[in-house]
């Protein structure tokens, strides 16, 4: 708990953390409010009147920003040798990295929950919110937090900020999108075993012809491999 409190305090005092917070809130709060304002003058069928899950229209962008925040943070701590100070004050190298990951996840959780409550509250006040789908909304937030942890682990695996950020983003936005777009049977089968595609299935953003249980198992397997691998590599890496 001491390590976690220390990491939370350190991250909260970083100006970059607040920059990421504002960027996430711009999509979680700003985007749905703008959508509501932009559609008010049009026909009723085109007005933005979302349910709870649809309030999170900017969640994909928020996930990308959260990954950048976590991956860059972990990689910078390792490449800058600042992680050595944590090792000196702790009996567990793994504990230092787990504490940082948990602190990053908690900060993103607070940002997402505050943004969601503000956006949903505003839409409810103006009479645009349809009070349905809260379960899916919280599932989407939970998935965003899982990807934050994956981003943190990417920074442990690749201790160079630019590469740690670039690899997961390229994987998600180029590799997985490319594979899912090619109409070849073996690539379409491969699509069913990719983590970002599985996330979108669980978020009701895509239907790839598998059950949510299948998608959940796929995402859990990838997450366990990346997070576990990141912690093992970071613990064993020499810090001079």
CSV table of C-alpha atoms in Angstrom, one decimal:
chain,number,residue,atom,x,y,z
A,1,UNK,CA,0.0,0.0,0.0
A,2,UNK,CA,2.9,2.3,0.7
A,3,UNK,CA,4.2,1.8,-2.9
A,4,UNK,CA,0.7,2.4,-4.3
A,5,UNK,CA,0.2,5.6,-2.3
A,6,UNK,CA,3.7,6.8,-3.4
A,7,UNK,CA,3.0,6.1,-7.1
A,8,UNK,CA,-0.4,7.8,-6.9
A,9,UNK,CA,1.1,10.9,-5.3
A,10,UNK,CA,3.9,11.0,-7.9
A,11,UNK,CA,1.6,10.7,-10.9
A,12,UNK,CA,-0.9,13.2,-9.6
A,13,UNK,CA,1.9,15.7,-9.2
A,14,UNK,CA,3.0,15.3,-12.8
A,15,UNK,CA,1.8,17.9,-15.3
A,16,UNK,CA,1.7,15.3,-18.0
A,17,UNK,CA,-0.9,13.3,-16.0
A,18,UNK,CA,-3.3,16.3,-16.1
A,19,UNK,CA,-2.7,16.8,-19.8
A,20,UNK,CA,-3.8,13.2,-20.4
A,21,UNK,CA,-6.8,13.7,-18.0
A,22,UNK,CA,-7.9,16.7,-20.0
A,23,UNK,CA,-7.5,14.8,-23.3
A,24,UNK,CA,-9.5,11.9,-22.1
A,25,UNK,CA,-12.3,14.2,-20.7
A,26,UNK,CA,-12.4,16.0,-24.0
A,27,UNK,CA,-13.6,12.8,-25.6
A,28,UNK,CA,-15.7,11.4,-22.7
A,29,UNK,CA,-17.5,14.6,-21.9
A,30,UNK,CA,-16.8,17.0,-24.8
A,31,UNK,CA,-17.8,14.6,-27.7
A,32,UNK,CA,-21.3,13.6,-26.4
A,33,UNK,CA,-22.1,17.2,-25.4
A,34,UNK,CA,-21.0,18.4,-28.9
A,35,UNK,CA,-23.1,15.6,-30.5
A,36,UNK,CA,-26.1,16.7,-28.6
A,37,UNK,CA,-25.6,20.4,-29.4
A,38,UNK,CA,-25.0,19.7,-33.1
A,39,UNK,CA,-28.2,17.7,-33.6
A,40,UNK,CA,-30.7,19.8,-31.6
A,41,UNK,CA,-31.8,21.8,-34.6
A,42,UNK,CA,-32.4,18.8,-36.8
A,43,UNK,CA,-35.3,16.3,-37.2
A,44,UNK,CA,-36.2,14.3,-34.1
A,45,UNK,CA,-35.0,11.0,-35.6
A,46,UNK,CA,-31.4,12.5,-36.1
A,47,UNK,CA,-31.1,13.9,-32.6
A,48,UNK,CA,-28.4,12.5,-30.3
A,49,UNK,CA,-30.4,10.8,-27.5
A,50,UNK,CA,-28.1,8.1,-26.2
A,51,UNK,CA,-28.4,5.4,-23.6
A,52,UNK,CA,-25.7,5.0,-21.0
A,53,UNK,CA,-23.4,3.0,-23.2
A,54,UNK,CA,-23.8,5.4,-26.1
A,55,UNK,CA,-22.8,8.2,-23.9
A,56,UNK,CA,-19.3,6.7,-24.2
A,57,UNK,CA,-19.1,7.5,-27.9
A,58,UNK,CA,-15.5,8.7,-27.4
A,59,UNK,CA,-14.4,5.7,-25.4
A,60,UNK,CA,-12.1,4.3,-28.2
A,61,UNK,CA,-10.1,7.5,-28.3
A,62,UNK,CA,-10.0,7.5,-24.5
A,63,UNK,CA,-8.6,4.0,-24.5
A,64,UNK,CA,-5.8,5.1,-26.9
A,65,UNK,CA,-4.9,8.0,-24.8
A,66,UNK,CA,-4.9,5.8,-21.6
A,67,UNK,CA,-2.5,3.4,-23.4
A,68,UNK,CA,-0.2,6.3,-24.3
A,69,UNK,CA,-0.3,7.5,-20.7
A,70,UNK,CA,0.5,4.1,-19.2
A,71,UNK,CA,3.0,2.9,-21.8
A,72,UNK,CA,5.0,6.1,-21.9
A,73,UNK,CA,5.0,6.4,-18.1
A,74,UNK,CA,6.3,2.9,-17.5
A,75,UNK,CA,8.9,3.1,-20.3
A,76,UNK,CA,10.2,6.5,-19.1
A,77,UNK,CA,10.6,5.3,-15.5
A,78,UNK,CA,12.7,2.3,-16.7
A,79,UNK,CA,14.7,4.0,-19.4
A,80,UNK,CA,15.4,7.0,-17.2
A,81,UNK,CA,16.6,4.7,-14.4
A,82,UNK,CA,14.2,6.4,-12.0
A,83,UNK,CA,12.8,2.9,-11.2
A,84,UNK,CA,16.0,2.3,-9.2
A,85,UNK,CA,14.8,4.6,-6.4
A,86,UNK,CA,11.7,2.4,-6.1
A,87,UNK,CA,13.8,-0.7,-5.8
A,88,UNK,CA,15.8,0.8,-3.0
A,89,UNK,CA,12.7,1.5,-1.0
A,90,UNK,CA,11.1,-1.9,-1.6
A,91,UNK,CA,11.9,-5.5,-1.0
A,92,UNK,CA,10.1,-6.5,-4.2
A,93,UNK,CA,11.0,-5.4,-7.7
A,94,UNK,CA,7.7,-6.8,-9.0
A,95,UNK,CA,5.8,-4.8,-6.4
A,96,UNK,CA,7.3,-1.5,-7.7
A,97,UNK,CA,6.0,-2.2,-11.2
A,98,UNK,CA,2.6,-3.5,-10.0
A,99,UNK,CA,2.2,-0.4,-7.9
A,100,UNK,CA,2.8,1.9,-10.8
A,101,UNK,CA,0.4,-0.1,-13.0
A,102,UNK,CA,-2.3,0.0,-10.3
A,103,UNK,CA,-1.8,3.7,-9.8
A,104,UNK,CA,-2.1,4.3,-13.6
A,105,UNK,CA,-5.3,2.2,-13.7
A,106,UNK,CA,-6.8,4.0,-10.7
A,107,UNK,CA,-6.1,7.4,-12.2
A,108,UNK,CA,-7.7,6.5,-15.5
A,109,UNK,CA,-10.6,4.9,-13.6
A,110,UNK,CA,-11.2,8.2,-11.8
A,111,UNK,CA,-11.0,10.2,-15.0
A,112,UNK,CA,-13.4,7.9,-16.9
A,113,UNK,CA,-15.9,7.7,-14.1
A,114,UNK,CA,-16.0,11.5,-13.5
A,115,UNK,CA,-16.3,12.1,-17.2
A,116,UNK,CA,-19.1,9.5,-17.6
A,117,UNK,CA,-21.0,10.9,-14.7
A,118,UNK,CA,-20.7,14.5,-15.9
A,119,UNK,CA,-21.7,13.6,-19.5
A,120,UNK,CA,-24.6,11.4,-18.5
A,121,UNK,CA,-25.7,13.9,-15.9
A,122,UNK,CA,-25.7,16.7,-18.5
A,123,UNK,CA,-27.6,14.7,-21.0
A,124,UNK,CA,-30.1,13.7,-18.3
A,125,UNK,CA,-30.7,17.3,-17.3
A,126,UNK,CA,-31.4,18.4,-20.9
A,127,UNK,CA,-33.7,15.4,-21.4
A,128,UNK,CA,-31.6,13.6,-24.0
A,129,UNK,CA,-30.5,10.5,-22.0
A,130,UNK,CA,-32.3,7.2,-22.4
A,131,UNK,CA,-31.9,5.4,-19.1
A,132,UNK,CA,-30.8,2.0,-20.5
A,133,UNK,CA,-27.6,0.0,-20.9
A,134,UNK,CA,-25.7,0.9,-17.7
A,135,UNK,CA,-24.2,-2.6,-17.6
A,136,UNK,CA,-22.6,-2.2,-21.0
A,137,UNK,CA,-21.3,1.2,-20.1
A,138,UNK,CA,-19.5,-0.1,-17.1
A,139,UNK,CA,-18.2,-3.0,-19.1
A,140,UNK,CA,-16.7,-0.5,-21.6
A,141,UNK,CA,-15.0,1.4,-18.7
A,142,UNK,CA,-13.7,-1.9,-17.3
A,143,UNK,CA,-12.2,-2.8,-20.7
A,144,UNK,CA,-10.6,0.6,-21.0
A,145,UNK,CA,-8.9,0.0,-17.6
A,146,UNK,CA,-7.7,-3.4,-18.8
A,147,UNK,CA,-6.1,-1.8,-21.8
A,148,UNK,CA,-4.5,0.8,-19.5
A,149,UNK,CA,-2.8,-2.1,-17.7
A,150,UNK,CA,-1.8,-3.6,-21.0
A,151,UNK,CA,-0.3,-0.3,-22.0
A,152,UNK,CA,1.7,-0.2,-18.7
A,153,UNK,CA,3.0,-3.7,-19.4
A,154,UNK,CA,4.0,-2.6,-22.9
A,155,UNK,CA,6.2,0.0,-21.4
A,156,UNK,CA,7.8,-2.6,-19.2
A,157,UNK,CA,8.5,-4.9,-22.2
A,158,UNK,CA,9.8,-2.0,-24.4
A,159,UNK,CA,11.7,0.5,-22.2
A,160,UNK,CA,11.7,3.3,-24.8
A,161,UNK,CA,8.7,5.6,-24.7
A,162,UNK,CA,8.1,6.1,-28.4
A,163,UNK,CA,8.3,2.4,-29.2
A,164,UNK,CA,6.3,1.4,-26.1
A,165,UNK,CA,3.5,3.7,-27.3
A,166,UNK,CA,3.8,2.9,-31.0
A,167,UNK,CA,3.8,-0.9,-30.9
A,168,UNK,CA,0.3,-1.3,-29.2
A,169,UNK,CA,-1.2,1.5,-31.2
A,170,UNK,CA,0.1,0.1,-34.5
A,171,UNK,CA,-1.1,-3.4,-33.5
A,172,UNK,CA,-4.6,-2.2,-32.7
A,173,UNK,CA,-5.1,0.3,-35.5
A,174,UNK,CA,-3.1,-1.2,-38.4
A,175,UNK,CA,-2.5,-4.9,-37.8
A,176,UNK,CA,-5.9,-5.9,-36.4
A,177,UNK,CA,-7.8,-3.5,-38.6
A,178,UNK,CA,-5.9,-4.8,-41.6
A,179,UNK,CA,-6.4,-8.5,-40.8
A,180,UNK,CA,-10.1,-8.0,-40.2
A,181,UNK,CA,-10.5,-6.1,-43.4
A,182,UNK,CA,-9.1,-8.8,-45.8
A,183,UNK,CA,-11.7,-11.2,-47.1
A,184,UNK,CA,-9.6,-14.4,-46.7
A,185,UNK,CA,-10.9,-17.3,-44.7
A,186,UNK,CA,-7.8,-17.9,-42.6
A,187,UNK,CA,-7.5,-14.1,-41.8
A,188,UNK,CA,-11.2,-14.0,-40.9
A,189,UNK,CA,-10.6,-16.9,-38.6
A,190,UNK,CA,-7.5,-15.2,-37.1
A,191,UNK,CA,-9.7,-12.2,-36.4
A,192,UNK,CA,-11.6,-14.2,-33.8
A,193,UNK,CA,-8.4,-14.5,-31.7
A,194,UNK,CA,-7.2,-10.9,-31.7
A,195,UNK,CA,-7.4,-8.8,-28.5
A,196,UNK,CA,-8.7,-5.4,-29.8
A,197,UNK,CA,-11.3,-7.1,-32.0
A,198,UNK,CA,-12.4,-9.1,-28.9
A,199,UNK,CA,-12.7,-5.9,-27.0
A,200,UNK,CA,-14.9,-4.4,-29.6
A,201,UNK,CA,-17.1,-7.5,-29.6
A,202,UNK,CA,-17.5,-7.2,-25.8
A,203,UNK,CA,-18.4,-3.5,-26.3
A,204,UNK,CA,-21.1,-4.3,-28.8
A,205,UNK,CA,-19.1,-2.4,-31.5
A,206,UNK,CA,-18.6,-5.4,-33.7
A,207,UNK,CA,-20.0,-8.9,-34.3
A,208,UNK,CA,-17.4,-11.3,-35.4
A,209,UNK,CA,-19.6,-14.4,-35.1
A,210,UNK,CA,-18.3,-15.6,-31.7
A,211,UNK,CA,-19.8,-15.6,-28.3
A,212,UNK,CA,-18.9,-13.0,-25.6
A,213,UNK,CA,-17.5,-15.8,-23.6
A,214,UNK,CA,-15.1,-16.6,-26.5
A,215,UNK,CA,-14.1,-13.0,-26.9
A,216,UNK,CA,-13.6,-12.7,-23.1
A,217,UNK,CA,-11.3,-15.8,-23.0
A,218,UNK,CA,-9.3,-14.4,-26.0
A,219,UNK,CA,-8.9,-11.0,-24.3
A,220,UNK,CA,-8.0,-12.6,-20.9
A,221,UNK,CA,-5.3,-14.8,-22.6
A,222,UNK,CA,-3.7,-11.9,-24.4
A,223,UNK,CA,-3.9,-9.7,-21.3
A,224,UNK,CA,-2.4,-12.3,-19.0
A,225,UNK,CA,0.5,-12.9,-21.5
A,226,UNK,CA,1.3,-9.2,-22.0
A,227,UNK,CA,0.9,-8.1,-18.4
A,228,UNK,CA,2.7,-11.2,-17.0
A,229,UNK,CA,5.5,-11.0,-19.5
A,230,UNK,CA,5.9,-7.3,-18.8
A,231,UNK,CA,6.3,-7.9,-15.1
A,232,UNK,CA,8.7,-10.7,-15.5
A,233,UNK,CA,10.9,-8.8,-18.0
A,234,UNK,CA,10.9,-5.6,-15.9
A,235,UNK,CA,11.8,-7.5,-12.7
A,236,UNK,CA,14.7,-9.2,-14.4
A,237,UNK,CA,16.0,-6.2,-16.3
A,238,UNK,CA,19.3,-4.9,-15.0
A,239,UNK,CA,19.2,-1.2,-13.8
A,240,UNK,CA,22.6,0.5,-13.5
